[in-house]
Short mmCIF file of C-alpha atoms in Angstrom, two decimals:
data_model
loop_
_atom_site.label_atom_id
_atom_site.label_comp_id
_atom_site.label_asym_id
_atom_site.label_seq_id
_atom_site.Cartn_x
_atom_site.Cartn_y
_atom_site.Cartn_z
CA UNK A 1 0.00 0.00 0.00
CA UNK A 2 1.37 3.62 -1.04
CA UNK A 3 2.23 5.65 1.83
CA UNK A 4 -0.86 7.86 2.19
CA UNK A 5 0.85 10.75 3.99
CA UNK A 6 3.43 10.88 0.52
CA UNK A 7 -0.36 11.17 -1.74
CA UNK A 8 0.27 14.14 -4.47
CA UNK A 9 -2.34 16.88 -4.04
CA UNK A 10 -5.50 16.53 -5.46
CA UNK A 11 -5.65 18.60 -8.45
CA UNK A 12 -3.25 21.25 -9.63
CA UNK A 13 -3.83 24.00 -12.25
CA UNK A 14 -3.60 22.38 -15.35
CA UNK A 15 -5.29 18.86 -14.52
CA UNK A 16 -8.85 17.64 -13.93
CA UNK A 17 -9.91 15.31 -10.86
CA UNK A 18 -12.09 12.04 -11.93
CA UNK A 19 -14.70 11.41 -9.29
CA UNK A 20 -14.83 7.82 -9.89
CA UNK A 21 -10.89 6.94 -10.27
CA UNK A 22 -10.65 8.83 -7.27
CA UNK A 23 -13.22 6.74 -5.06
CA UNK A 24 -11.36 3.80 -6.19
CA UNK A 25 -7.96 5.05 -4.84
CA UNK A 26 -9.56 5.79 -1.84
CA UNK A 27 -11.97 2.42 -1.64
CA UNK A 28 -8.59 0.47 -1.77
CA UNK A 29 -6.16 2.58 0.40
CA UNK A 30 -4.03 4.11 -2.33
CA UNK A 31 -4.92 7.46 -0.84
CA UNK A 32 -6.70 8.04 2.79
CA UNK A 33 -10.49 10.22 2.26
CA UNK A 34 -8.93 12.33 4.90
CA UNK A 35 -5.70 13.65 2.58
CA UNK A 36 -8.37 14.00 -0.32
CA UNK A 37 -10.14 16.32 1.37
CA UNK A 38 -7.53 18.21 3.36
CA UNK A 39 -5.68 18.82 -0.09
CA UNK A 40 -8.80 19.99 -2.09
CA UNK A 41 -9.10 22.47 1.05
CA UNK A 42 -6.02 23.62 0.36
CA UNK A 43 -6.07 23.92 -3.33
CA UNK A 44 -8.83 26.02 -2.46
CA UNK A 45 -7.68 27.91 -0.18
CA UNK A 46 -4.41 29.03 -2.18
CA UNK A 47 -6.03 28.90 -6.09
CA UNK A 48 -9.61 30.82 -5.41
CA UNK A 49 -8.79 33.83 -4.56
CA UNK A 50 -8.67 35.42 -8.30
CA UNK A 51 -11.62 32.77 -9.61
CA UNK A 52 -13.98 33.44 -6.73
CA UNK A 53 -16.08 30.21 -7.03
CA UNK A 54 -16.34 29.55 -3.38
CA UNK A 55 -18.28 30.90 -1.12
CA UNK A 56 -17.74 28.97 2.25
CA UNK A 57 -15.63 25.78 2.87
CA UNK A 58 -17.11 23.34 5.20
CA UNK A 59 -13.93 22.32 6.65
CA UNK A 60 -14.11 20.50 10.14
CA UNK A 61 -17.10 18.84 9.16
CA UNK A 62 -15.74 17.69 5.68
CA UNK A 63 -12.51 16.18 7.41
CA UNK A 64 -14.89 14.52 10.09
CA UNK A 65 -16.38 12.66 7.72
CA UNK A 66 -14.03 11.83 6.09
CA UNK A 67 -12.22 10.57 8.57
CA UNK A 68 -15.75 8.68 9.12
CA UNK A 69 -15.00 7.16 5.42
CA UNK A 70 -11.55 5.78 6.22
CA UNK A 71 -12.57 4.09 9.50
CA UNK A 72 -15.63 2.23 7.44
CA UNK A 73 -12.71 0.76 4.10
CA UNK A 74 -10.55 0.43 7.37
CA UNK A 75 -13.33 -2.07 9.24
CA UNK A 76 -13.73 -3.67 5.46
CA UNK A 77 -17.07 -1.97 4.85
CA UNK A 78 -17.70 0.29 0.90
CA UNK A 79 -18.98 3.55 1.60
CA UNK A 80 -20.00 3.59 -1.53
CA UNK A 81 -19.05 4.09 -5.24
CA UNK A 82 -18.47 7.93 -4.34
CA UNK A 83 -16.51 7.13 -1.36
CA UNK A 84 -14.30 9.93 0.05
CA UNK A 85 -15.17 12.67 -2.81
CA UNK A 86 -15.03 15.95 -1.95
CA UNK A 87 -17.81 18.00 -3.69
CA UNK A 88 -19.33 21.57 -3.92
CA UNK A 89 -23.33 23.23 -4.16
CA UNK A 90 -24.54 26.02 -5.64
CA UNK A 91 -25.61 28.02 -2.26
CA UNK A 92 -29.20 27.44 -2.56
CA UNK A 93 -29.15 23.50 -1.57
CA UNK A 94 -29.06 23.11 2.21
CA UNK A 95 -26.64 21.40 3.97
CA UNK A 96 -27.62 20.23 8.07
CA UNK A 97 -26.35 23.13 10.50
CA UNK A 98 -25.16 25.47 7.25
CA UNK A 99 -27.19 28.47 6.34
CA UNK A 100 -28.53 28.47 3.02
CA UNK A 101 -28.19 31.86 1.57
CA UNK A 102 -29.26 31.51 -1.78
CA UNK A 103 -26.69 34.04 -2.69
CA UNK A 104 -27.96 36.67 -0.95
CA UNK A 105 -27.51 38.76 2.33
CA UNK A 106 -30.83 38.47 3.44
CA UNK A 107 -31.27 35.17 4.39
CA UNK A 108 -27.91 35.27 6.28
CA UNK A 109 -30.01 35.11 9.31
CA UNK A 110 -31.90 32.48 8.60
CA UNK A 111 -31.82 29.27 10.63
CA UNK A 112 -29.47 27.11 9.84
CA UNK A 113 -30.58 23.63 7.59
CA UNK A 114 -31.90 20.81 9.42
CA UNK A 115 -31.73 18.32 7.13
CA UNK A 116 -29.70 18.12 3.76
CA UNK A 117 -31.56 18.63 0.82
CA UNK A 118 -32.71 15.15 -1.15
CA UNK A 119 -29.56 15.25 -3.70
CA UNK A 120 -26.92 15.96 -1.02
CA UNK A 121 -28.61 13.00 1.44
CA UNK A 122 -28.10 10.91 -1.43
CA UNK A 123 -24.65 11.50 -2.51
CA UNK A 124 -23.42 11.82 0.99
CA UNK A 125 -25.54 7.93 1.63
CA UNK A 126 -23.35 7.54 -1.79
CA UNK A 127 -20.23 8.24 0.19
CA UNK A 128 -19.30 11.89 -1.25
CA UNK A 129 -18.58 14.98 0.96
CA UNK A 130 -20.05 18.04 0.78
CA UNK A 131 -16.66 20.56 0.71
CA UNK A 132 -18.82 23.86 0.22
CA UNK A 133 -20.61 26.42 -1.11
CA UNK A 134 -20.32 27.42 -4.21
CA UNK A 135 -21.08 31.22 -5.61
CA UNK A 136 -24.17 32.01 -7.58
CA UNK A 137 -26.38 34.69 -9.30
CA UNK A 138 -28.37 36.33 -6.07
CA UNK A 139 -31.51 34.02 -6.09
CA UNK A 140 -30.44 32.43 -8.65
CA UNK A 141 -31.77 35.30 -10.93
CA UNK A 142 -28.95 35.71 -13.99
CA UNK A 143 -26.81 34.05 -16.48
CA UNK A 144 -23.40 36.29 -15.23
CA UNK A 145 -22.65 34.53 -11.32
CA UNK A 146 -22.00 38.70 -10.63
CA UNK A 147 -22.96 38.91 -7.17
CA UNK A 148 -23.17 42.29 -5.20
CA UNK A 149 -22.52 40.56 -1.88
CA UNK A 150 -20.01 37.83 -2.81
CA UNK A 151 -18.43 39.08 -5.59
CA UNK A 152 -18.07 37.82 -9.28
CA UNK A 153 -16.85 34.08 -10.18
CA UNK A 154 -14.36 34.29 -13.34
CA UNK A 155 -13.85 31.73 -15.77
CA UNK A 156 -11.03 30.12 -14.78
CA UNK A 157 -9.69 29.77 -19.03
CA UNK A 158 -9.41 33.65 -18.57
CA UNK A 159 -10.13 35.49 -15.49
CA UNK A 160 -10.75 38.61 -17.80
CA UNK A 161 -14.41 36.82 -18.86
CA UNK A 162 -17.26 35.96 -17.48
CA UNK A 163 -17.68 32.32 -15.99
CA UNK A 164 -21.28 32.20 -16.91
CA UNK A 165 -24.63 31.85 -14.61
CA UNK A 166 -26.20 31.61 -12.25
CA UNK A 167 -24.19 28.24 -11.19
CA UNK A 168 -21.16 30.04 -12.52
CA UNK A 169 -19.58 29.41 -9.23
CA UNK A 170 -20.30 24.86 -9.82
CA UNK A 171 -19.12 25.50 -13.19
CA UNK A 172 -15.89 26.88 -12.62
CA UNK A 173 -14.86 25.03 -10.01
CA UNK A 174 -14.57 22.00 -11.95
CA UNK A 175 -13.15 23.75 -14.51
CA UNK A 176 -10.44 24.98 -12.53
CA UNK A 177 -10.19 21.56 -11.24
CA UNK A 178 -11.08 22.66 -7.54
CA UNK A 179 -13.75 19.98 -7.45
CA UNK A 180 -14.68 16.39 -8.91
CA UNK A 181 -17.91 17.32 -9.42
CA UNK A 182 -20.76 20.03 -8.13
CA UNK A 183 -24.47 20.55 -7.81
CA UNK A 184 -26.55 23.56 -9.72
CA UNK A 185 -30.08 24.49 -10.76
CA UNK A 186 -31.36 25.48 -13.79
CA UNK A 187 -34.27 27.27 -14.93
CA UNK A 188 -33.62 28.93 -18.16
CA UNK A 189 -30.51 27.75 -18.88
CA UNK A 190 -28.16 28.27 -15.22
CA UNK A 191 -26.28 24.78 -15.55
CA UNK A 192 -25.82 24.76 -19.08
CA UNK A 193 -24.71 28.49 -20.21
CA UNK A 194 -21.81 28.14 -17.24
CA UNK A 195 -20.95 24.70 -18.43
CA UNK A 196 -20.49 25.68 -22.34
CA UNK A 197 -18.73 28.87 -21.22
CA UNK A 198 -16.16 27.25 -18.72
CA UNK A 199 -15.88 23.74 -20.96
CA UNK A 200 -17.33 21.57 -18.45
CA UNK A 201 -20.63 19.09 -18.56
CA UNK A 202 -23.62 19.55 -17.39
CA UNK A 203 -26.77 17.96 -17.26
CA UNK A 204 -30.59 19.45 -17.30
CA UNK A 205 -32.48 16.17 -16.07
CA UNK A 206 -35.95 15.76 -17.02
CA UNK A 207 -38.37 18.03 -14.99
CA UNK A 208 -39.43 16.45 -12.14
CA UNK A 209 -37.43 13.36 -12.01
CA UNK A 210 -34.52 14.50 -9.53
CA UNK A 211 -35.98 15.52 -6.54
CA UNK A 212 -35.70 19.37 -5.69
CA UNK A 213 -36.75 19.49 -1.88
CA UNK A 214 -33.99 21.39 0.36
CA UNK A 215 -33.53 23.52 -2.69
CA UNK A 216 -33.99 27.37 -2.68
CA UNK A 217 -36.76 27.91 -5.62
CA UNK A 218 -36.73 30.49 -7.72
CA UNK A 219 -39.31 29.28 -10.80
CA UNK A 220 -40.89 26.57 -9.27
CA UNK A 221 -42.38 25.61 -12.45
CA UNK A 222 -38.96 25.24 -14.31
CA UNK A 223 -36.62 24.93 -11.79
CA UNK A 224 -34.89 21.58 -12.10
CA UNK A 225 -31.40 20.81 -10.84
CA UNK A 226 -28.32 18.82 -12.26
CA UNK A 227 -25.03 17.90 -11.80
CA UNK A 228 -21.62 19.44 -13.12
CA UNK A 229 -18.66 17.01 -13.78
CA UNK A 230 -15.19 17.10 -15.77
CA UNK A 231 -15.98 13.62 -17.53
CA UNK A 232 -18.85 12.30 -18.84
CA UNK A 233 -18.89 8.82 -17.03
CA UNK A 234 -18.90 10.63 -13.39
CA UNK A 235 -21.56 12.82 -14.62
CA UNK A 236 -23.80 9.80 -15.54
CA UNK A 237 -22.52 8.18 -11.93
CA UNK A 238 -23.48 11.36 -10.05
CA UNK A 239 -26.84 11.50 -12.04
CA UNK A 240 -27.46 8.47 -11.24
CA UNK A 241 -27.74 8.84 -7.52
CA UNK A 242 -29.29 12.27 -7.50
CA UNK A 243 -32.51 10.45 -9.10
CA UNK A 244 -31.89 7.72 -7.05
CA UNK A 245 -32.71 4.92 -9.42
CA UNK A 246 -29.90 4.26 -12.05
CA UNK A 247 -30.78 5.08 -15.68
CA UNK A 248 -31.70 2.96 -18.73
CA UNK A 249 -29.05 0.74 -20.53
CA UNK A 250 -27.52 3.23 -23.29
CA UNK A 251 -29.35 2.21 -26.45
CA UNK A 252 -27.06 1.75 -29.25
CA UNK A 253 -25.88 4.83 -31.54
CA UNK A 254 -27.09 3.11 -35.11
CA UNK A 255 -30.77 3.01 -33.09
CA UNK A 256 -31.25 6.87 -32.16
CA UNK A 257 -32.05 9.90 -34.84
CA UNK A 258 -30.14 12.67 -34.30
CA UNK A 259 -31.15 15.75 -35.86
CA UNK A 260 -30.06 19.72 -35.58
CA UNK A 261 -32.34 23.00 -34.35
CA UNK A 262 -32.34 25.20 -37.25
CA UNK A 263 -34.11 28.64 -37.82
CA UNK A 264 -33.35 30.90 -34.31
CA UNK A 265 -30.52 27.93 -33.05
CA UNK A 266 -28.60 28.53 -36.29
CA UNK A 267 -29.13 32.65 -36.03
CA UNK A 268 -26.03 34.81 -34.35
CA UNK A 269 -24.02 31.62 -33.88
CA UNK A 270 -19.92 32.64 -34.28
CA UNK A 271 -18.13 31.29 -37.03
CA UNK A 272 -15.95 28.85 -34.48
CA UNK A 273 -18.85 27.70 -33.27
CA UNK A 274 -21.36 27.07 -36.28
CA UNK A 275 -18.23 25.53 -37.48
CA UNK A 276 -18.18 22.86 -34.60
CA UNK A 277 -21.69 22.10 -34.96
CA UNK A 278 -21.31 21.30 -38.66
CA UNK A 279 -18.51 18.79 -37.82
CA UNK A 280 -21.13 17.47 -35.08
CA UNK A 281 -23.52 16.87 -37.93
CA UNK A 282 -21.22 15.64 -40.23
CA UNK A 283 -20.41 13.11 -37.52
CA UNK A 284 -23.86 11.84 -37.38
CA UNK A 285 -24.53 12.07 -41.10
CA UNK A 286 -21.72 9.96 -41.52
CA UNK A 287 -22.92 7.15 -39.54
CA UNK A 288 -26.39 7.18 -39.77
CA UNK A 289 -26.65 8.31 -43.36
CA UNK A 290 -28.23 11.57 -42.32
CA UNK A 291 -28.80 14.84 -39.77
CA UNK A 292 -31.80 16.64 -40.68
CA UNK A 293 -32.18 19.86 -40.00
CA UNK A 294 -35.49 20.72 -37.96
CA UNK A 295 -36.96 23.90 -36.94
CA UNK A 296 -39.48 25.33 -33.86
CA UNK A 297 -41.80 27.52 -34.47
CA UNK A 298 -42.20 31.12 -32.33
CA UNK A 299 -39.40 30.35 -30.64
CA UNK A 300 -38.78 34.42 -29.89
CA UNK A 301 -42.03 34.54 -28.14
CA UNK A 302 -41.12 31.14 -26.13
CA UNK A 303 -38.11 33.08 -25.20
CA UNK A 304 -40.66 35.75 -24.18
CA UNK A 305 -43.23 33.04 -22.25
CA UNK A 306 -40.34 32.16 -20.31
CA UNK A 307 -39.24 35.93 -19.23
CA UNK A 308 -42.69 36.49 -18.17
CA UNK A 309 -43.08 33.11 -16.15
CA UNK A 310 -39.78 32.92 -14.16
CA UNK A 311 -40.79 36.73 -13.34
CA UNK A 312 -44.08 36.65 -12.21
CA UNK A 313 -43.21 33.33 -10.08
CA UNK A 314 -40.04 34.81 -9.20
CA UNK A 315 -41.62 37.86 -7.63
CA UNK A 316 -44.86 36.17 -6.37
CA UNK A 317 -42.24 34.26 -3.96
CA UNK A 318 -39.86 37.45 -2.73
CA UNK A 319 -42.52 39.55 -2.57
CA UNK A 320 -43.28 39.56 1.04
CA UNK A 321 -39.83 39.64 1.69
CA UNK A 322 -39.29 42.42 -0.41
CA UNK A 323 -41.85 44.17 1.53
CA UNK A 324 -39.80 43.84 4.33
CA UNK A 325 -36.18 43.79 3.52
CA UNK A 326 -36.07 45.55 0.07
CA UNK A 327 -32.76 47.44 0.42
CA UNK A 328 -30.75 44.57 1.38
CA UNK A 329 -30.90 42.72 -2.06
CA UNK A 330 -28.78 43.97 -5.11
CA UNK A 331 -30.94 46.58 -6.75
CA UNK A 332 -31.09 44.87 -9.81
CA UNK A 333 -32.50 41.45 -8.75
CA UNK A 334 -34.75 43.66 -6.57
CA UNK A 335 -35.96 45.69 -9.47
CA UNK A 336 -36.36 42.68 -11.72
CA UNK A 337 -38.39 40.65 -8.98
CA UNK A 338 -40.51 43.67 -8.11
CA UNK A 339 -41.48 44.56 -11.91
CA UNK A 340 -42.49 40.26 -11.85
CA UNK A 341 -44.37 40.79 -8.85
CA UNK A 342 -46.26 43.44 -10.64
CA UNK A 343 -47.28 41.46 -13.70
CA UNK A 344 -50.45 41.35 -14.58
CA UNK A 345 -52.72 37.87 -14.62
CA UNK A 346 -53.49 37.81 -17.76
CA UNK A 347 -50.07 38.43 -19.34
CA UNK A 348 -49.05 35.14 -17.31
CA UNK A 349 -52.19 33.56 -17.95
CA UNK A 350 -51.00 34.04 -21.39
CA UNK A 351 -48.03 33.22 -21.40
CA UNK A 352 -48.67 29.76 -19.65
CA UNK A 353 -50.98 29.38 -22.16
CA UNK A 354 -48.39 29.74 -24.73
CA UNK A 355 -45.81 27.53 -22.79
CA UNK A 356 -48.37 24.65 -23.52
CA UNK A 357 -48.72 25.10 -27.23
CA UNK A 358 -45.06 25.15 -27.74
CA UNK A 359 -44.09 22.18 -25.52
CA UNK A 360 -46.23 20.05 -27.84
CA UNK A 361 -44.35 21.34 -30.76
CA UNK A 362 -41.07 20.72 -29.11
CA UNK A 363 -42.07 16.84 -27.92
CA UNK A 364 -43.73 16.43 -31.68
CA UNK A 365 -40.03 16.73 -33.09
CA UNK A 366 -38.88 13.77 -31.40
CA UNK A 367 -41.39 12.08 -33.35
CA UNK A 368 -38.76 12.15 -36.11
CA UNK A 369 -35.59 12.58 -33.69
CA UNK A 370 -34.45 10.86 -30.43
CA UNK A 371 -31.52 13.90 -30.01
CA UNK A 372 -31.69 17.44 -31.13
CA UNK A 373 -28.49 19.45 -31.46
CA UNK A 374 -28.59 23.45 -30.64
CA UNK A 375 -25.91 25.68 -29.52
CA UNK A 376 -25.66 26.33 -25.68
CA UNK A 377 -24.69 30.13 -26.04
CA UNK A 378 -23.63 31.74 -29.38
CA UNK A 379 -19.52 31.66 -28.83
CA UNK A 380 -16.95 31.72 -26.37
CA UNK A 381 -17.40 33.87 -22.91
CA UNK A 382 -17.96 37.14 -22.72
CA UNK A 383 -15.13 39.65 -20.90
CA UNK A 384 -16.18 40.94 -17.78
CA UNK A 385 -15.43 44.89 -18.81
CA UNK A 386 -17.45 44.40 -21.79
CA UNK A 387 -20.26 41.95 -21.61
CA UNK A 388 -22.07 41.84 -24.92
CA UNK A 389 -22.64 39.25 -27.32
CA UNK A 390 -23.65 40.33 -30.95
CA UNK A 391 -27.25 39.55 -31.84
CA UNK A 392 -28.33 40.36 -35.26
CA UNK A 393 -25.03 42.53 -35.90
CA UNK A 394 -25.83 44.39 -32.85
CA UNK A 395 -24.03 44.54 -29.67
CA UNK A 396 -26.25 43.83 -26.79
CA UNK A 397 -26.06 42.88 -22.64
CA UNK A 398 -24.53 39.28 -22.46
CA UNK A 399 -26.01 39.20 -19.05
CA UNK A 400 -29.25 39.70 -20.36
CA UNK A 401 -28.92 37.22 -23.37
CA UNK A 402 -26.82 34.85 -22.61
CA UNK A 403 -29.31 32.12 -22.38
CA UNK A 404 -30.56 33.32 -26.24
CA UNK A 405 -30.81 29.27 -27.32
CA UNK A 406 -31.73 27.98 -23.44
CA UNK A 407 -34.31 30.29 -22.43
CA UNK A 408 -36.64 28.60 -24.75
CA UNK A 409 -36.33 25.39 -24.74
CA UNK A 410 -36.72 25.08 -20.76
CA UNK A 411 -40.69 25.44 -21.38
CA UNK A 412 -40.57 22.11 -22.36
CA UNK A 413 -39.48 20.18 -19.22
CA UNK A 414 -37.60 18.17 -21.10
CA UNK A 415 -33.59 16.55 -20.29
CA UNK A 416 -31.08 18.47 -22.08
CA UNK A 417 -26.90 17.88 -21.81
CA UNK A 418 -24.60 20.46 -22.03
CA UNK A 419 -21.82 19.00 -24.18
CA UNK A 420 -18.47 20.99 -24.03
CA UNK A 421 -16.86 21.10 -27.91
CA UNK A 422 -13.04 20.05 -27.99
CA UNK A 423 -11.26 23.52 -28.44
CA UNK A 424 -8.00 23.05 -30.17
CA UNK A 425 -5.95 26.01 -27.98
CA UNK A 426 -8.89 28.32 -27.88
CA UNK A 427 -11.87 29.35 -25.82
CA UNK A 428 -14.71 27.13 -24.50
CA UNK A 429 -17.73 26.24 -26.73
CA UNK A 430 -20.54 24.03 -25.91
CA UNK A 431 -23.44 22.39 -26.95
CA UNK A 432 -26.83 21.05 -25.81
CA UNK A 433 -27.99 17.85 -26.63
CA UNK A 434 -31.87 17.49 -26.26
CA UNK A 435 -34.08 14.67 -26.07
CA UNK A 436 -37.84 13.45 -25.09
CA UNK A 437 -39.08 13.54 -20.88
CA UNK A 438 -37.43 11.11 -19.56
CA UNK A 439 -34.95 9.97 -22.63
CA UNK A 440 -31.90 10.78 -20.67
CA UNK A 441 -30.18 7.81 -21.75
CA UNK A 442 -29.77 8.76 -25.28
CA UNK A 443 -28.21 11.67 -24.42
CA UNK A 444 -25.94 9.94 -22.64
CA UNK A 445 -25.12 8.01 -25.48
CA UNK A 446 -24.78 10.44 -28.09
CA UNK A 447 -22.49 12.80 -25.91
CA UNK A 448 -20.80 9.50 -25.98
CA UNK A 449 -20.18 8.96 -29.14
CA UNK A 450 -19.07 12.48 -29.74
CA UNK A 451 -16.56 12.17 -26.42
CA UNK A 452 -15.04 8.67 -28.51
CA UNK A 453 -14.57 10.56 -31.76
CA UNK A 454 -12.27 13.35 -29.96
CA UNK A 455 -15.72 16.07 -31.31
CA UNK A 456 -16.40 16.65 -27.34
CA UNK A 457 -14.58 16.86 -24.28
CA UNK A 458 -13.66 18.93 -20.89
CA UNK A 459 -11.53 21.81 -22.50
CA UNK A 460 -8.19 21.71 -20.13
CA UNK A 461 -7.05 25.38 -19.12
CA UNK A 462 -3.97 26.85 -20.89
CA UNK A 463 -0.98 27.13 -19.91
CA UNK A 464 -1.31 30.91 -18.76
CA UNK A 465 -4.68 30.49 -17.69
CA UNK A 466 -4.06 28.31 -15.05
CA UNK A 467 -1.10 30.00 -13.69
CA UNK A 468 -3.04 32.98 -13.23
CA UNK A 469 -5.92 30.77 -11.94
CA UNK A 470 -3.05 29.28 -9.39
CA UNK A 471 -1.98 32.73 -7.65
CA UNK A 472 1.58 32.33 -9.70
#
């Protein structure tokens, strides 16, 4: 047995952690659970300061248990197929005897948690630690992770752009390779704008199916939350316990249609990008004989349905809290939830009413397709000083259009994968891979296919990038 007090750090700047490899090492004594997590404290400690993912570090309690973990392999017992692996959350899933702030000062006085939420319960009963908080869009309400109290998360490929939102803070701490793995929300797009802009994966599960008590809402009726990983297989692992059944065997490429969004998924797109998504298709065309392209109808005013919902339920739930404690939220998010709050009921009457009409014409593609292909965000990440994104040859707010291609598509409920592109020395790009409720599996094993033929991949940080990203 190696000599567990001579066990290399956990990560350093230029190299990714794998969840499962890592269990292993630790199931069999190659490494103790305790080192794991005292090193990924440290790595934290010394290489966050300039990427600002983390928001608190549960320290004694992480080393507790995992000292917990190496007296169970120590007494011959498995803690499980996550056993001893440090992991982050978004600050809006609560954690026993932590205060879940949502991202926000206002609940700083809140009670602390007495229970973990569902996910955490069940990746802690999977053998995982919960290492800390991660940062996030105030109430989850933004696509930028720019946070008036806490400060903004940068993308750890260059701290000069944006990491993404509002799990910008789970996103780039895998990226920087802080953390195996992390937990995020999304409700128009949160888990898989960050994940295409900091070149991780990141999964939207099928509404409904992963269970979202012990969660801070924001939407209720499109909030869904997901996992982030560096590699594929521990995202389908992690997954897998959050829903707490494992998925369906991967069907078999040659059986599943793949197809690509045309019309407003093939408007604004940057050349590197559109270019990417051709050599997707090509890929699929190639070995299926074919990759239609498909279209949506009014997808601008879905993008519109879905401003008006997460709004009006947005504001319906701050509003007596706003009442009371206005001031103490960033203006913006308080203007935003107070204009929701004002809504009228017939403007979200109609606007649900919409949301109906245009799931149906979403699920009726996959009468024709078991995977659609659409870009995640129109290029690479925005820079912080100047955060616009060109839509229709204009400059306009990235913040405020950054989830252009998710927004959308979240009025369907239905599982999407955030697929990051193999850059060849340049910025992150992603993709999201789209499927029927509950279809997860062939999403799965499409991203797959495009990890085997070298088309999709976590995007390692340069050189530079992740000296900067380690204080050197």
């Amino acid at each position: 047995m190696t000599d567990q007090t001579d066990t290399p750090p956990l990560v350093s700047p230029d190299t990714f952690p794998d969840a499962l490899a890592l269990a292993a090492d630790i199931r069999h004594r190659r490494r103790s659970a305790v080192t794991t997590v005292t090193a990924a404290i440290a790595a934290i400690e010394v290489r966050d300061a300039r990427i600002n993912s983390v928001t608190r570090i549960f320290g004694p309690r992480a080393v507790a248990e995992a000292e917990t973990i190496d007296r169970r392999i120590a007494a011959g017992e498995d803690p499980g197929p996550l056993a001893g692996v440090p992991f982050g959350v978004k600050d809006l899933f609560d954690v026993t005897d932590e205060v879940t702030t949502a991202g926000s000062i206002v609940l700083r006085e809140s009670r602390p948690a007495t229970r973990d939420a569902t996910v955490v319960a069940r990746l802690r009963g999977a053998g995982a630690i919960p290492l800390a908080s991660l940062n996030m869009d105030e109430f989850a309400y933004g696509f930028a992770t720019d946070n008036a109290h806490y400060g903004i998360t940068r993308n750890p490929h260059d701290l000069a752009r944006l990491a993404g939102g509002s799990s910008g803070g789970s996103a780039a701490s895998v990226a920087a390779g802080l953390l195996p793995f992390t937990l995020g929300s999304d409700t128009n797009g949160s888990i898989r704008v960050p994940a295409a802009l900091c070149g991780v994966w990141g999964l939207k599960p099928t509404y409904g199916t992963v269970p979202h008590d012990g969660a801070y809402p924001f939407a209720a009726s499109l909030d869904v939350v997901g996992p982030f990983a560096g590699t594929l297989s521990d995202l389908r692992v992690v997954y897998d316990i959050m829903r707490g059944a494992p998925m369906a065997e991967l069907p078999q490429l040659s059986d599943l249609r793949v197809a690509r969004l045309g019309g407003w998924f093939a408007q604004n797109v940057t050349a590197p990008l559109a270019g990417a998504i051709d050599a997707v298709a090509a890929h699929f065309a190639a070995h299926a004989g074919d990759c239609p392209t498909v279209e949506l109808p009014e997808v601008a005013r879905a993008r519109a349905a879905s401003f008006v919902i997460t709004a009006a339920e947005g504001g319906t739930l701050h509003l007596p809290r706003l009442r009371r404690h206005a001031m103490q939220y960033d203006p913006a998010t308080r203007d935003r939830l107070m204009a929701g709050a004002l809504l009228p009921a017939s403007t979200v009457l109609q606007a649900h009413r919409f949301r109906t009409w245009f799931r149906e014409r979403v699920h009726a593609l996959f009468r024709s397709a078991d995977v659609l292909i659409a870009p995640a965000t129109v290029g690479e990440a925005p820079l912080i000083d100047q955060p616009t994104i060109l839509v229709d040859g204009q400059p306009v707010s990235a913040r405020a259009n950054l989830g252009l291609y998710t927004q959308p598509l979240s009025l369907a409920g239905v599982p999407i994968l955030s697929a990051p592109l193999a850059a060849s020395g340049g910025l992150p790009l992603g993709i999201q891979l789209i499927a029927a409720p509950g279809r997860e599996a062939a999403l799965f094993a499409v991203a797959a296919a495009l990890h085997d033929a070298g088309l999709a991949g976590r995007v390692p940080l340069p050189q530079k990038a992740a000296q900067k990203a380690g204080g050197q």
